[in-house]
Coordinates of N, CA, C and O in Angstrom, one line a residue:
M133 N -6.4 4.6 11.7 CA -6.3 4.7 10.2 C -6.6 6.1 9.8 O -7.4 6.8 10.4
Y134 N -6.0 6.5 8.7 CA -6.2 7.8 8.2 C -6.9 7.7 6.8 O -6.5 6.9 6.0
F135 N -7.9 8.6 6.6 CA -8.6 8.5 5.3 C -8.7 9.9 4.7 O -9.5 10.2 3.8
G136 N -7.8 10.8 5.1 CA -7.7 12.2 4.5 C -7.1 12.2 3.1 O -6.9 11.2 2.5
K137 N -6.8 13.4 2.7 CA -6.2 13.5 1.3 C -4.8 14.2 1.4 O -4.4 15.0 0.6
E138 N -4.0 13.8 2.3 CA -2.7 14.4 2.6 C -1.6 13.8 1.8 O -0.7 13.1 2.2
N139 N -1.5 14.1 0.5 CA -0.5 13.7 -0.4 C -0.3 12.2 -0.6 O 0.8 11.8 -1.0
K140 N -1.3 11.5 -0.4 CA -1.2 10.0 -0.7 C -1.6 9.8 -2.1 O -2.3 10.5 -2.7
K141 N -1.1 8.7 -2.7 CA -1.3 8.4 -4.1 C -2.6 7.7 -4.4 O -3.2 7.8 -5.4
F142 N -3.1 6.9 -3.4 CA -4.2 6.1 -3.6 C -5.3 6.4 -2.5 O -5.0 7.0 -1.5
T143 N -6.6 6.0 -2.8 CA -7.7 6.3 -1.9 C -8.3 5.0 -1.5 O -8.2 4.0 -2.2
W144 N -9.1 5.1 -0.5 CA -9.8 3.9 0.0 C -10.7 3.4 -1.1 O -11.4 4.1 -1.8
G145 N -10.7 2.0 -1.3 CA -11.6 1.4 -2.3 C -11.0 1.3 -3.7 O -11.5 0.6 -4.5
Q146 N -9.9 2.0 -3.9 CA -9.3 2.0 -5.2 C -8.7 0.7 -5.5 O -8.1 0.0 -4.7
T147 N -8.8 0.2 -6.8 CA -8.1 -1.0 -7.3 C -6.7 -0.7 -7.7 O -6.5 0.3 -8.4
V148 N -5.8 -1.5 -7.2 CA -4.3 -1.3 -7.4 C -3.7 -2.6 -7.9 O -4.3 -3.6 -7.7
Q149 N -2.5 -2.5 -8.3 CA -1.7 -3.6 -8.7 C -0.4 -3.5 -8.0 O 0.2 -2.4 -7.9
V150 N 0.1 -4.6 -7.4 CA 1.4 -4.7 -6.8 C 2.4 -4.6 -8.0 O 2.3 -5.4 -8.9
K151 N 3.4 -3.8 -7.9 CA 4.4 -3.6 -8.9 C 5.1 -5.0 -9.1 O 5.4 -5.7 -8.1
K152 N 5.5 -5.3 -10.4 CA 6.1 -6.5 -10.6 C 7.5 -6.6 -10.0 O 8.1 -7.7 -9.8
E153 N 8.1 -5.4 -9.7 CA 9.5 -5.4 -9.1 C 9.4 -5.5 -7.6 O 10.4 -5.5 -6.9
A154 N 8.2 -5.6 -7.0 CA 8.1 -5.6 -5.5 C 8.7 -6.9 -5.0 O 8.7 -7.9 -5.7
P155 N 9.1 -6.9 -3.8 CA 9.6 -8.2 -3.2 C 8.6 -9.2 -3.2 O 7.4 -8.9 -3.1
K156 N 9.0 -10.5 -3.3 CA 8.1 -11.6 -3.5 C 7.0 -11.7 -2.3 O 5.9 -12.1 -2.5
C157 N 7.4 -11.2 -1.1 CA 6.5 -11.3 0.0 C 5.3 -10.4 -0.2 O 4.3 -10.6 0.5
F158 N 5.3 -9.4 -1.1 CA 4.2 -8.5 -1.4 C 3.3 -9.0 -2.6 O 2.5 -8.3 -3.0
H159 N 3.6 -10.2 -3.1 CA 2.8 -10.7 -4.2 C 2.8 -9.9 -5.5 O 1.8 -9.3 -5.9
P160 N 4.0 -9.8 -6.1 CA 4.2 -8.9 -7.3 C 3.1 -9.3 -8.4 O 2.8 -10.4 -8.5
S161 N 2.6 -8.2 -9.0 CA 1.7 -8.3 -10.2 C 0.3 -8.6 -9.8 O -0.6 -8.6 -10.6
E162 N 0.0 -8.9 -8.5 CA -1.4 -9.2 -8.1 C -2.2 -8.0 -8.0 O -1.7 -6.9 -7.7
I163 N -3.5 -8.1 -8.2 CA -4.5 -7.0 -8.1 C -5.2 -7.1 -6.8 O -5.5 -8.1 -6.2
A164 N -5.4 -5.9 -6.2 CA -6.0 -5.8 -4.9 C -6.8 -4.5 -4.8 O -6.7 -3.6 -5.6
S165 N -7.5 -4.3 -3.6 CA -8.2 -3.1 -3.4 C -7.7 -2.5 -2.1 O -7.4 -3.2 -1.1
I166 N -7.6 -1.1 -2.0 CA -7.2 -0.4 -0.8 C -8.3 -0.5 0.2 O -9.4 -0.1 -0.1
C167 N -8.0 -1.0 1.4 CA -9.0 -1.1 2.4 C -8.5 -0.4 3.7 O -9.2 -0.5 4.7
G168 N -7.4 0.2 3.7 CA -6.9 0.9 4.9 C -5.7 1.7 4.5 O -4.9 1.3 3.6
I169 N -5.5 2.9 5.2 CA -4.4 3.8 4.9 C -3.8 4.3 6.2 O -4.6 4.8 7.0
T170 N -2.5 4.2 6.4 CA -1.9 4.6 7.6 C -0.6 5.4 7.2 O 0.1 4.9 6.3
K171 N -0.3 6.4 7.9 CA 1.0 7.1 7.7 C 2.0 6.5 8.6 O 1.7 6.3 9.8
I172 N 3.1 6.2 8.2 CA 4.2 5.7 9.0 C 4.7 6.8 9.9 O 5.2 7.8 9.4
K173 N 4.5 6.6 11.2 CA 4.9 7.7 12.2 C 6.0 7.3 13.1 O 6.5 8.2 13.8
F174 N 6.4 6.1 13.2 CA 7.4 5.6 14.1 C 8.5 4.9 13.4 O 8.3 4.2 12.4
D175 N 9.7 5.0 14.0 CA 10.9 4.4 13.4 C 10.8 2.9 13.3 O 11.2 2.3 12.3
A176 N 10.2 2.2 14.3 CA 10.1 0.8 14.2 C 9.2 0.3 13.1 O 9.6 -0.7 12.4
M177 N 8.1 1.0 12.8 CA 7.3 0.7 11.7 C 8.0 1.0 10.3 O 7.9 0.2 9.4
A178 N 8.7 2.1 10.3 CA 9.5 2.4 9.1 C 10.5 1.3 8.8 O 10.6 0.9 7.6
Q179 N 11.2 0.9 9.8 CA 12.2 -0.2 9.6 C 11.5 -1.5 9.2 O 12.1 -2.2 8.3
K180 N 10.4 -1.8 9.8 CA 9.7 -3.1 9.4 C 9.3 -3.2 8.0 O 9.4 -4.2 7.3
Y181 N 9.0 -2.0 7.4 CA 8.5 -2.0 6.0 C 9.6 -1.4 5.1 O 9.3 -1.0 3.9
N182 N 10.8 -1.2 5.5 CA 11.9 -0.6 4.8 C 11.5 0.7 4.1 O 11.6 0.9 2.9
S183 N 10.9 1.5 4.9 CA 10.3 2.8 4.4 C 10.8 3.9 5.3 O 11.7 3.7 6.2
N184 N 10.2 5.1 5.1 CA 10.6 6.3 5.9 C 9.4 6.8 6.7 O 8.3 6.6 6.3
I185 N 9.7 7.4 7.8 CA 8.7 8.1 8.6 C 8.0 9.1 7.6 O 8.7 9.8 6.9
G186 N 6.7 9.1 7.6 CA 6.0 10.0 6.7 C 5.5 9.3 5.4 O 4.6 9.9 4.7
D187 N 6.0 8.2 5.1 CA 5.5 7.4 4.0 C 4.2 6.8 4.3 O 3.8 6.6 5.4
W188 N 3.4 6.5 3.2 CA 2.1 5.9 3.4 C 2.2 4.3 3.4 O 3.0 3.8 2.6
L189 N 1.4 3.7 4.2 CA 1.3 2.2 4.3 C -0.1 1.9 4.0 O -1.0 2.5 4.7
Y190 N -0.4 1.0 3.1 CA -1.7 0.7 2.7 C -2.0 -0.8 3.1 O -1.2 -1.6 3.0
T191 N -3.3 -1.0 3.6 CA -3.8 -2.3 3.8 C -4.5 -2.6 2.5 O -5.4 -1.9 2.1
I192 N -4.1 -3.7 1.8 CA -4.8 -4.1 0.6 C -5.4 -5.4 0.7 O -4.9 -6.3 1.5
E193 N -6.5 -5.6 0.0 CA -7.2 -6.9 0.1 C -7.2 -7.5 -1.3 O -7.6 -6.9 -2.3
F194 N -6.8 -8.8 -1.4 CA -6.7 -9.5 -2.6 C -8.1 -10.1 -2.9 O -9.0 -10.2 -2.0
T195 N -8.3 -10.6 -4.1 CA -9.7 -11.1 -4.5 C -10.1 -12.3 -3.7 O -11.2 -12.6 -3.5
G196 N -9.1 -13.1 -3.2 CA -9.5 -14.2 -2.3 C -9.8 -13.9 -0.9 O -10.2 -14.7 -0.1
G197 N -9.7 -12.6 -0.6 CA -10.1 -12.1 0.8 C -9.0 -11.9 1.7 O -9.2 -11.4 2.8
T198 N -7.8 -12.3 1.4 CA -6.6 -12.1 2.3 C -6.2 -10.7 2.1 O -6.4 -10.0 1.1
D199 N -5.6 -10.2 3.2 CA -5.1 -8.8 3.2 C -3.7 -8.7 3.7 O -3.2 -9.7 4.3
M200 N -3.0 -7.6 3.5 CA -1.7 -7.4 3.9 C -1.4 -5.9 3.9 O -2.1 -5.1 3.2
Q201 N -0.4 -5.5 4.6 CA 0.1 -4.1 4.6 C 1.3 -4.0 3.7 O 2.1 -4.9 3.6
I202 N 1.3 -2.9 2.9 CA 2.3 -2.7 1.9 C 2.6 -1.2 1.7 O 1.7 -0.4 1.7
P203 N 3.9 -0.9 1.6 CA 4.3 0.5 1.4 C 3.8 1.0 0.0 O 3.8 0.2 -0.9
E204 N 3.5 2.3 0.0 CA 3.0 2.9 -1.3 C 4.0 2.7 -2.5 O 3.5 2.5 -3.6
C205 N 5.3 2.7 -2.2 CA 6.2 2.5 -3.3 C 6.1 1.2 -4.1 O 6.6 1.2 -5.2
Y206 N 5.4 0.2 -3.6 CA 5.3 -1.0 -4.3 C 3.9 -1.2 -5.0 O 3.6 -2.3 -5.5
L207 N 3.1 -0.1 -5.0 CA 1.8 -0.2 -5.6 C 1.8 0.8 -6.8 O 2.5 1.8 -6.9
E208 N 0.9 0.4 -7.8 CA 0.6 1.3 -8.9 C -0.8 1.2 -9.2 O -1.5 0.2 -8.8
E209 N -1.3 2.2 -10.0 CA -2.7 2.2 -10.4 C -3.0 1.0 -11.3 O -2.1 0.6 -12.1
Y210 N -4.1 0.4 -11.1 CA -4.5 -0.8 -11.9 C -5.1 -0.3 -13.2 O -6.1 0.5 -13.2
E211 N -4.6 -0.7 -14.3 CA -5.2 -0.4 -15.6 C -5.8 -1.6 -16.2 O -5.1 -2.6 -16.5
E212 N -7.1 -1.6 -16.5 CA -7.8 -2.8 -17.1 C -7.4 -3.0 -18.5 O -7.1 -2.1 -19.3

């Protein structure tokens, strides 16, 4: 996992919301916390997440304790 500051939009521990336009499998509109950050470095991973090599992939944890990996393009800052 990578925790540096290399042009990523979110940081570890930040509260985010899954965009309402995100595919259903990513739980649109739900609130979560960033608990892992990885840069997509291989074609197979890019294809799996419909992303590009060099994009950021976040592990997010929902309030119920479940987690998932999600591309940065489907996340937005949470505004209370």
